[in-house]
Amino acid sequence: MGLECTAKQGGLYVFSTTVGAGLGVVISMVVNLALIEISISPFFSMYFGVLFILVGCLILWRVLSHEAQDPLQMKRLHLSIFAGTIILSGVLCFLLDRKIFVGLAPWMKVPLYMTLGLAVAFALTFSIVDVLNYLIGFCQNSVAKPVVESSQQVFLVLIVSVAMGIAFGFTFGLLDVEDEEIYHMRVALMREEHYCYPMGIVLGAISGFGNEFYRQKDDYAGYQGLAQTEFDEDI
């Protein structure tokens, strides 16, 4: 029985790590494509700008309206700063014009694309998490435990998504992908993805493994709580 349980847990770790690595590659690809569209397309710049401002305002509203007595609440100051960063990303989308930023030194553009990459990765990551939670709950008859539920899991996903966005934005700005001509941009994007894919795989795998670790840890704690009875003290 113990061996079967250990094998099942090991299989879940491998599965979660593999899925996390795959999602890391997908997020890397989408973030890079989004940064290109924001750089060259006024429509997508306006679209992402409105989206980031709405998401940032929603996060800020939830943080400020949340009860301070909630034991699972993260530090409100940190979440407020993060929400402000998302709103700033939305404002930058409206100000971003390829004609203005073309030719600038990479160190001047890197902070801009790091901020934008952070916002894109955050929005995409938590959208994927919401979809996975919904699909798992929809496909199971009984009440299913969400993929990401505890504050530790949320914090882990938040940190990894921020790290992904900063890393991808840094690489995008440093390699001057947005300065390439349209017919050379695909080659420049493939060159950048050569660096971003490994980072996405590593960070995604860490997120998947860590999420499964906290998930099993919570399951074990719940089992221990159920196993505790009023006769234990007498024994």
PDB file of C-alpha atoms in Angstrom:
ATOM      1  CA  MET A   1       0.000   0.000   0.000  1.00  0.00           C
ATOM      2  CA  GLY A   2       2.822   2.373   0.934  1.00  0.00           C
ATOM      3  CA  LEU A   3       4.719   1.593  -2.256  1.00  0.00           C
ATOM      4  CA  GLU A   4       1.623   2.192  -4.381  1.00  0.00           C
ATOM      5  CA  CYS A   5       1.055   5.530  -2.648  1.00  0.00           C
ATOM      6  CA  THR A   6       4.689   6.540  -3.152  1.00  0.00           C
ATOM      7  CA  ALA A   7       4.601   5.529  -6.833  1.00  0.00           C
ATOM      8  CA  LYS A   8       1.393   7.518  -7.347  1.00  0.00           C
ATOM      9  CA  GLN A   9       2.890  10.578  -5.691  1.00  0.00           C
ATOM     10  CA  GLY A  10       6.033  10.255  -7.800  1.00  0.00           C
ATOM     11  CA  GLY A  11       3.928   9.971 -10.949  1.00  0.00           C
ATOM     12  CA  LEU A  12       2.022  13.108 -10.006  1.00  0.00           C
ATOM     13  CA  TYR A  13       5.275  14.972  -9.466  1.00  0.00           C
ATOM     14  CA  VAL A  14       6.552  13.907 -12.890  1.00  0.00           C
ATOM     15  CA  PHE A  15       3.240  14.776 -14.572  1.00  0.00           C
ATOM     16  CA  SER A  16       2.976  18.193 -12.899  1.00  0.00           C
ATOM     17  CA  THR A  17       6.594  19.029 -13.698  1.00  0.00           C
ATOM     18  CA  THR A  18       6.138  18.006 -17.357  1.00  0.00           C
ATOM     19  CA  VAL A  19       2.912  19.993 -17.732  1.00  0.00           C
ATOM     20  CA  GLY A  20       4.531  22.992 -16.060  1.00  0.00           C
ATOM     21  CA  ALA A  21       7.494  22.831 -18.454  1.00  0.00           C
ATOM     22  CA  GLY A  22       5.135  22.622 -21.445  1.00  0.00           C
ATOM     23  CA  LEU A  23       3.104  25.585 -20.227  1.00  0.00           C
ATOM     24  CA  GLY A  24       6.361  27.497 -19.711  1.00  0.00           C
ATOM     25  CA  VAL A  25       7.163  27.086 -23.412  1.00  0.00           C
ATOM     26  CA  VAL A  26       3.642  28.211 -24.383  1.00  0.00           C
ATOM     27  CA  ILE A  27       3.856  31.274 -22.125  1.00  0.00           C
ATOM     28  CA  SER A  28       7.280  32.125 -23.562  1.00  0.00           C
ATOM     29  CA  MET A  29       5.948  32.003 -27.110  1.00  0.00           C
ATOM     30  CA  VAL A  30       2.795  34.015 -26.343  1.00  0.00           C
ATOM     31  CA  VAL A  31       4.646  36.690 -24.350  1.00  0.00           C
ATOM     32  CA  ASN A  32       7.162  37.228 -27.174  1.00  0.00           C
ATOM     33  CA  LEU A  33       4.419  37.421 -29.790  1.00  0.00           C
ATOM     34  CA  ALA A  34       2.460  39.844 -27.609  1.00  0.00           C
ATOM     35  CA  LEU A  35       5.496  42.096 -27.176  1.00  0.00           C
ATOM     36  CA  ILE A  36       5.989  42.176 -30.950  1.00  0.00           C
ATOM     37  CA  GLU A  37       2.328  43.030 -31.589  1.00  0.00           C
ATOM     38  CA  ILE A  38       2.400  45.742 -28.928  1.00  0.00           C
ATOM     39  CA  SER A  39       5.525  47.199 -30.568  1.00  0.00           C
ATOM     40  CA  ILE A  40       4.288  47.281 -34.186  1.00  0.00           C
ATOM     41  CA  SER A  41       0.477  47.321 -34.053  1.00  0.00           C
ATOM     42  CA  PRO A  42      -1.465  50.335 -32.693  1.00  0.00           C
ATOM     43  CA  PHE A  43      -4.598  48.174 -32.342  1.00  0.00           C
ATOM     44  CA  PHE A  44      -2.913  45.597 -30.131  1.00  0.00           C
ATOM     45  CA  SER A  45      -1.188  48.343 -28.162  1.00  0.00           C
ATOM     46  CA  MET A  46      -4.590  49.835 -27.346  1.00  0.00           C
ATOM     47  CA  TYR A  47      -6.098  46.389 -26.653  1.00  0.00           C
ATOM     48  CA  PHE A  48      -3.396  45.339 -24.202  1.00  0.00           C
ATOM     49  CA  GLY A  49      -3.342  48.794 -22.651  1.00  0.00           C
ATOM     50  CA  VAL A  50      -7.046  48.647 -21.799  1.00  0.00           C
ATOM     51  CA  LEU A  51      -6.697  45.028 -20.625  1.00  0.00           C
ATOM     52  CA  PHE A  52      -3.776  45.753 -18.284  1.00  0.00           C
ATOM     53  CA  ILE A  53      -5.435  48.829 -16.796  1.00  0.00           C
ATOM     54  CA  LEU A  54      -8.636  46.866 -16.110  1.00  0.00           C
ATOM     55  CA  VAL A  55      -6.732  43.923 -14.588  1.00  0.00           C
ATOM     56  CA  GLY A  56      -4.597  46.230 -12.445  1.00  0.00           C
ATOM     57  CA  CYS A  57      -7.615  48.176 -11.202  1.00  0.00           C
ATOM     58  CA  LEU A  58      -9.436  44.912 -10.423  1.00  0.00           C
ATOM     59  CA  ILE A  59      -6.486  43.608  -8.385  1.00  0.00           C
ATOM     60  CA  LEU A  60      -6.156  46.937  -6.564  1.00  0.00           C
ATOM     61  CA  TRP A  61      -9.885  47.014  -5.798  1.00  0.00           C
ATOM     62  CA  ARG A  62      -9.829  43.469  -4.412  1.00  0.00           C
ATOM     63  CA  VAL A  63      -6.768  44.234  -2.280  1.00  0.00           C
ATOM     64  CA  LEU A  64      -8.230  47.419  -0.816  1.00  0.00           C
ATOM     65  CA  SER A  65     -11.693  45.932  -0.232  1.00  0.00           C
ATOM     66  CA  HIS A  66     -10.404  42.670   1.265  1.00  0.00           C
ATOM     67  CA  GLU A  67     -10.783  42.147   4.966  1.00  0.00           C
ATOM     68  CA  ALA A  68      -7.516  42.687   6.791  1.00  0.00           C
ATOM     69  CA  GLN A  69      -8.358  39.882   9.225  1.00  0.00           C
ATOM     70  CA  ASP A  70      -8.069  37.218   6.530  1.00  0.00           C
ATOM     71  CA  PRO A  71      -5.164  34.936   7.577  1.00  0.00           C
ATOM     72  CA  LEU A  72      -4.460  33.879   3.965  1.00  0.00           C
ATOM     73  CA  GLN A  73      -4.101  37.447   2.719  1.00  0.00           C
ATOM     74  CA  MET A  74      -0.673  38.402   1.394  1.00  0.00           C
ATOM     75  CA  LYS A  75       0.856  41.719   2.304  1.00  0.00           C
ATOM     76  CA  ARG A  76      -1.449  44.393   0.966  1.00  0.00           C
ATOM     77  CA  LEU A  77       1.417  46.756   0.226  1.00  0.00           C
ATOM     78  CA  HIS A  78       3.151  44.238  -2.040  1.00  0.00           C
ATOM     79  CA  LEU A  79      -0.047  43.423  -3.921  1.00  0.00           C
ATOM     80  CA  SER A  80      -0.850  47.121  -4.277  1.00  0.00           C
ATOM     81  CA  ILE A  81       2.599  47.769  -5.766  1.00  0.00           C
ATOM     82  CA  PHE A  82       2.108  44.845  -8.136  1.00  0.00           C
ATOM     83  CA  ALA A  83      -1.303  46.164  -9.212  1.00  0.00           C
ATOM     84  CA  GLY A  84       0.263  49.572  -9.789  1.00  0.00           C
ATOM     85  CA  THR A  85       2.901  47.934 -12.011  1.00  0.00           C
ATOM     86  CA  ILE A  86       0.171  46.302 -14.117  1.00  0.00           C
ATOM     87  CA  ILE A  87      -1.604  49.650 -14.495  1.00  0.00           C
ATOM     88  CA  LEU A  88       1.713  51.276 -15.465  1.00  0.00           C
ATOM     89  CA  SER A  89       2.144  48.590 -18.136  1.00  0.00           C
ATOM     90  CA  GLY A  90      -1.245  49.541 -19.562  1.00  0.00           C
ATOM     91  CA  VAL A  91      -0.251  53.198 -19.710  1.00  0.00           C
ATOM     92  CA  LEU A  92       3.041  52.291 -21.414  1.00  0.00           C
ATOM     93  CA  CYS A  93       1.110  50.430 -24.120  1.00  0.00           C
ATOM     94  CA  PHE A  94      -0.586  53.686 -25.120  1.00  0.00           C
ATOM     95  CA  LEU A  95       2.720  55.557 -25.119  1.00  0.00           C
ATOM     96  CA  LEU A  96       4.658  52.900 -27.017  1.00  0.00           C
ATOM     97  CA  ASP A  97       5.437  53.936 -30.578  1.00  0.00           C
ATOM     98  CA  ARG A  98       7.955  51.997 -32.639  1.00  0.00           C
ATOM     99  CA  LYS A  99       9.038  55.157 -34.468  1.00  0.00           C
ATOM    100  CA  ILE A 100       9.964  56.776 -31.151  1.00  0.00           C
ATOM    101  CA  PHE A 101      11.790  53.840 -29.573  1.00  0.00           C
ATOM    102  CA  VAL A 102      13.554  52.513 -32.669  1.00  0.00           C
ATOM    103  CA  GLY A 103      17.304  53.031 -32.535  1.00  0.00           C
ATOM    104  CA  LEU A 104      17.442  53.578 -28.772  1.00  0.00           C
ATOM    105  CA  ALA A 105      20.115  51.759 -26.806  1.00  0.00           C
ATOM    106  CA  PRO A 106      18.974  48.415 -25.361  1.00  0.00           C
ATOM    107  CA  TRP A 107      19.469  49.577 -21.757  1.00  0.00           C
ATOM    108  CA  MET A 108      16.851  52.280 -22.346  1.00  0.00           C
ATOM    109  CA  LYS A 109      14.272  49.855 -23.769  1.00  0.00           C
ATOM    110  CA  VAL A 110      14.918  46.835 -21.545  1.00  0.00           C
ATOM    111  CA  PRO A 111      13.068  48.209 -18.452  1.00  0.00           C
ATOM    112  CA  LEU A 112      10.062  49.030 -20.633  1.00  0.00           C
ATOM    113  CA  TYR A 113       9.811  45.539 -22.109  1.00  0.00           C
ATOM    114  CA  MET A 114      10.508  43.918 -18.751  1.00  0.00           C
ATOM    115  CA  THR A 115       7.472  45.732 -17.327  1.00  0.00           C
ATOM    116  CA  LEU A 116       5.307  44.808 -20.307  1.00  0.00           C
ATOM    117  CA  GLY A 117       6.516  41.194 -20.225  1.00  0.00           C
ATOM    118  CA  LEU A 118       5.683  40.981 -16.533  1.00  0.00           C
ATOM    119  CA  ALA A 119       2.108  42.131 -17.172  1.00  0.00           C
ATOM    120  CA  VAL A 120       1.573  39.788 -20.144  1.00  0.00           C
ATOM    121  CA  ALA A 121       3.004  36.760 -18.316  1.00  0.00           C
ATOM    122  CA  PHE A 122       0.925  37.464 -15.206  1.00  0.00           C
ATOM    123  CA  ALA A 123      -2.352  37.837 -17.103  1.00  0.00           C
ATOM    124  CA  LEU A 124      -1.668  34.757 -19.233  1.00  0.00           C
ATOM    125  CA  THR A 125      -0.508  32.545 -16.341  1.00  0.00           C
ATOM    126  CA  PHE A 126      -3.483  33.187 -14.111  1.00  0.00           C
ATOM    127  CA  SER A 127      -5.865  32.832 -17.058  1.00  0.00           C
ATOM    128  CA  ILE A 128      -4.395  29.370 -17.707  1.00  0.00           C
ATOM    129  CA  VAL A 129      -4.751  28.495 -14.016  1.00  0.00           C
ATOM    130  CA  ASP A 130      -8.419  29.556 -14.013  1.00  0.00           C
ATOM    131  CA  VAL A 131      -9.104  27.491 -17.138  1.00  0.00           C
ATOM    132  CA  LEU A 132      -7.381  24.413 -15.654  1.00  0.00           C
ATOM    133  CA  ASN A 133      -9.330  24.757 -12.398  1.00  0.00           C
ATOM    134  CA  TYR A 134     -12.583  25.002 -14.353  1.00  0.00           C
ATOM    135  CA  LEU A 135     -11.807  22.030 -16.611  1.00  0.00           C
ATOM    136  CA  ILE A 136     -10.795  19.782 -13.717  1.00  0.00           C
ATOM    137  CA  GLY A 137     -13.944  20.693 -11.814  1.00  0.00           C
ATOM    138  CA  PHE A 138     -16.091  20.178 -14.913  1.00  0.00           C
ATOM    139  CA  CYS A 139     -14.649  16.756 -15.785  1.00  0.00           C
ATOM    140  CA  GLN A 140     -15.093  15.256 -12.316  1.00  0.00           C
ATOM    141  CA  ASN A 141     -18.396  14.235 -10.775  1.00  0.00           C
ATOM    142  CA  SER A 142     -17.375  14.855  -7.187  1.00  0.00           C
ATOM    143  CA  VAL A 143     -16.154  18.169  -5.792  1.00  0.00           C
ATOM    144  CA  ALA A 144     -12.654  18.531  -7.230  1.00  0.00           C
ATOM    145  CA  LYS A 145      -9.789  20.307  -5.513  1.00  0.00           C
ATOM    146  CA  PRO A 146      -8.519  23.209  -7.672  1.00  0.00           C
ATOM    147  CA  VAL A 147      -5.070  22.975  -9.238  1.00  0.00           C
ATOM    148  CA  VAL A 148      -4.013  26.147  -7.426  1.00  0.00           C
ATOM    149  CA  GLU A 149      -5.847  26.824  -4.183  1.00  0.00           C
ATOM    150  CA  SER A 150      -3.638  27.576  -1.160  1.00  0.00           C
ATOM    151  CA  SER A 151      -1.863  30.868  -0.543  1.00  0.00           C
ATOM    152  CA  GLN A 152       1.509  29.119  -0.977  1.00  0.00           C
ATOM    153  CA  GLN A 153       0.512  27.863  -4.428  1.00  0.00           C
ATOM    154  CA  VAL A 154      -0.790  31.286  -5.469  1.00  0.00           C
ATOM    155  CA  PHE A 155       2.394  32.956  -4.240  1.00  0.00           C
ATOM    156  CA  LEU A 156       4.545  30.416  -6.113  1.00  0.00           C
ATOM    157  CA  VAL A 157       2.666  30.921  -9.377  1.00  0.00           C
ATOM    158  CA  LEU A 158       2.856  34.691  -8.884  1.00  0.00           C
ATOM    159  CA  ILE A 159       6.628  34.641  -8.362  1.00  0.00           C
ATOM    160  CA  VAL A 160       7.243  32.340 -11.338  1.00  0.00           C
ATOM    161  CA  SER A 161       5.003  34.380 -13.663  1.00  0.00           C
ATOM    162  CA  VAL A 162       6.806  37.584 -12.647  1.00  0.00           C
ATOM    163  CA  ALA A 163      10.190  35.904 -13.190  1.00  0.00           C
ATOM    164  CA  MET A 164       9.073  34.673 -16.623  1.00  0.00           C
ATOM    165  CA  GLY A 165       7.806  38.078 -17.694  1.00  0.00           C
ATOM    166  CA  ILE A 166      10.943  39.888 -16.547  1.00  0.00           C
ATOM    167  CA  ALA A 167      13.253  37.317 -18.175  1.00  0.00           C
ATOM    168  CA  PHE A 168      11.375  37.293 -21.493  1.00  0.00           C
ATOM    169  CA  GLY A 169      11.059  41.086 -21.572  1.00  0.00           C
ATOM    170  CA  PHE A 170      14.744  41.496 -20.757  1.00  0.00           C
ATOM    171  CA  THR A 171      15.752  39.140 -23.577  1.00  0.00           C
ATOM    172  CA  PHE A 172      13.322  40.789 -26.021  1.00  0.00           C
ATOM    173  CA  GLY A 173      14.649  44.285 -25.352  1.00  0.00           C
ATOM    174  CA  LEU A 174      18.298  43.248 -25.198  1.00  0.00           C
ATOM    175  CA  LEU A 175      18.212  41.517 -28.604  1.00  0.00           C
ATOM    176  CA  ASP A 176      16.381  44.455 -30.249  1.00  0.00           C
ATOM    177  CA  VAL A 177      13.733  42.203 -31.767  1.00  0.00           C
ATOM    178  CA  GLU A 178      11.331  45.111 -32.235  1.00  0.00           C
ATOM    179  CA  ASP A 179      13.884  47.093 -34.280  1.00  0.00           C
ATOM    180  CA  GLU A 180      14.125  44.483 -37.013  1.00  0.00           C
ATOM    181  CA  GLU A 181      12.398  45.011 -40.345  1.00  0.00           C
ATOM    182  CA  ILE A 182       9.136  43.143 -40.838  1.00  0.00           C
ATOM    183  CA  TYR A 183      10.645  40.536 -43.153  1.00  0.00           C
ATOM    184  CA  HIS A 184      13.531  39.924 -40.712  1.00  0.00           C
ATOM    185  CA  MET A 185      11.385  39.844 -37.583  1.00  0.00           C
ATOM    186  CA  ARG A 186      10.588  36.137 -37.810  1.00  0.00           C
ATOM    187  CA  VAL A 187      14.301  35.299 -37.832  1.00  0.00           C
ATOM    188  CA  ALA A 188      14.887  37.669 -34.908  1.00  0.00           C
ATOM    189  CA  LEU A 189      12.003  36.076 -33.000  1.00  0.00           C
ATOM    190  CA  MET A 190      13.396  32.586 -33.578  1.00  0.00           C
ATOM    191  CA  ARG A 191      16.776  33.777 -32.326  1.00  0.00           C
ATOM    192  CA  GLU A 192      15.181  35.186 -29.180  1.00  0.00           C
ATOM    193  CA  GLU A 193      13.085  32.071 -28.566  1.00  0.00           C
ATOM    194  CA  HIS A 194      16.318  30.069 -28.634  1.00  0.00           C
ATOM    195  CA  TYR A 195      17.113  31.759 -25.303  1.00  0.00           C
ATOM    196  CA  CYS A 196      13.572  32.053 -23.936  1.00  0.00           C
ATOM    197  CA  TYR A 197      12.389  28.471 -24.387  1.00  0.00           C
ATOM    198  CA  PRO A 198      14.957  26.975 -21.957  1.00  0.00           C
ATOM    199  CA  MET A 199      14.064  29.627 -19.370  1.00  0.00           C
ATOM    200  CA  GLY A 200      10.369  28.871 -19.848  1.00  0.00           C
ATOM    201  CA  ILE A 201      10.965  25.136 -19.460  1.00  0.00           C
ATOM    202  CA  VAL A 202      12.993  25.552 -16.249  1.00  0.00           C
ATOM    203  CA  LEU A 203      10.662  28.081 -14.617  1.00  0.00           C
ATOM    204  CA  GLY A 204       7.555  26.155 -15.686  1.00  0.00           C
ATOM    205  CA  ALA A 205       8.977  22.900 -14.338  1.00  0.00           C
ATOM    206  CA  ILE A 206       9.804  24.568 -11.014  1.00  0.00           C
ATOM    207  CA  SER A 207       6.263  25.939 -10.806  1.00  0.00           C
ATOM    208  CA  GLY A 208       4.688  22.570 -11.655  1.00  0.00           C
ATOM    209  CA  PHE A 209       6.843  20.660  -9.153  1.00  0.00           C
ATOM    210  CA  GLY A 210       6.336  23.225  -6.401  1.00  0.00           C
ATOM    211  CA  ASN A 211       2.588  23.385  -6.991  1.00  0.00           C
ATOM    212  CA  GLU A 212       2.288  19.603  -6.685  1.00  0.00           C
ATOM    213  CA  PHE A 213       4.468  19.668  -3.559  1.00  0.00           C
ATOM    214  CA  TYR A 214       2.174  22.164  -1.819  1.00  0.00           C
ATOM    215  CA  ARG A 215      -0.896  20.305  -3.097  1.00  0.00           C
ATOM    216  CA  GLN A 216       0.241  16.995  -1.580  1.00  0.00           C
ATOM    217  CA  LYS A 217       1.370  18.778   1.560  1.00  0.00           C
ATOM    218  CA  ASP A 218      -2.124  20.238   2.012  1.00  0.00           C
ATOM    219  CA  ASP A 219      -3.699  16.827   1.333  1.00  0.00           C
ATOM    220  CA  TYR A 220      -1.490  15.213   3.984  1.00  0.00           C
ATOM    221  CA  ALA A 221      -2.289  17.950   6.493  1.00  0.00           C
ATOM    222  CA  GLY A 222      -6.012  17.487   5.818  1.00  0.00           C
ATOM    223  CA  TYR A 223      -5.694  13.733   6.257  1.00  0.00           C
ATOM    224  CA  GLN A 224      -3.873  14.204   9.541  1.00  0.00           C
ATOM    225  CA  GLY A 225      -6.620  16.544  10.698  1.00  0.00           C
ATOM    226  CA  LEU A 226      -9.315  13.991   9.853  1.00  0.00           C
ATOM    227  CA  ALA A 227      -7.362  11.236  11.549  1.00  0.00           C
ATOM    228  CA  GLN A 228      -7.179  13.259  14.758  1.00  0.00           C
ATOM    229  CA  THR A 229     -10.058  12.271  17.052  1.00  0.00           C
ATOM    230  CA  GLU A 230     -11.197  13.297  20.491  1.00  0.00           C
ATOM    231  CA  PHE A 231      -9.880   9.982  21.885  1.00  0.00           C
ATOM    232  CA  ASP A 232      -6.295  10.759  20.839  1.00  0.00           C
ATOM    233  CA  GLU A 233      -5.758  12.922  23.884  1.00  0.00           C
ATOM    234  CA  ASP A 234      -6.916  10.133  26.184  1.00  0.00           C
ATOM    235  CA  ILE A 235      -4.545   7.677  24.489  1.00  0.00           C
TER     236      ILE A 235
END
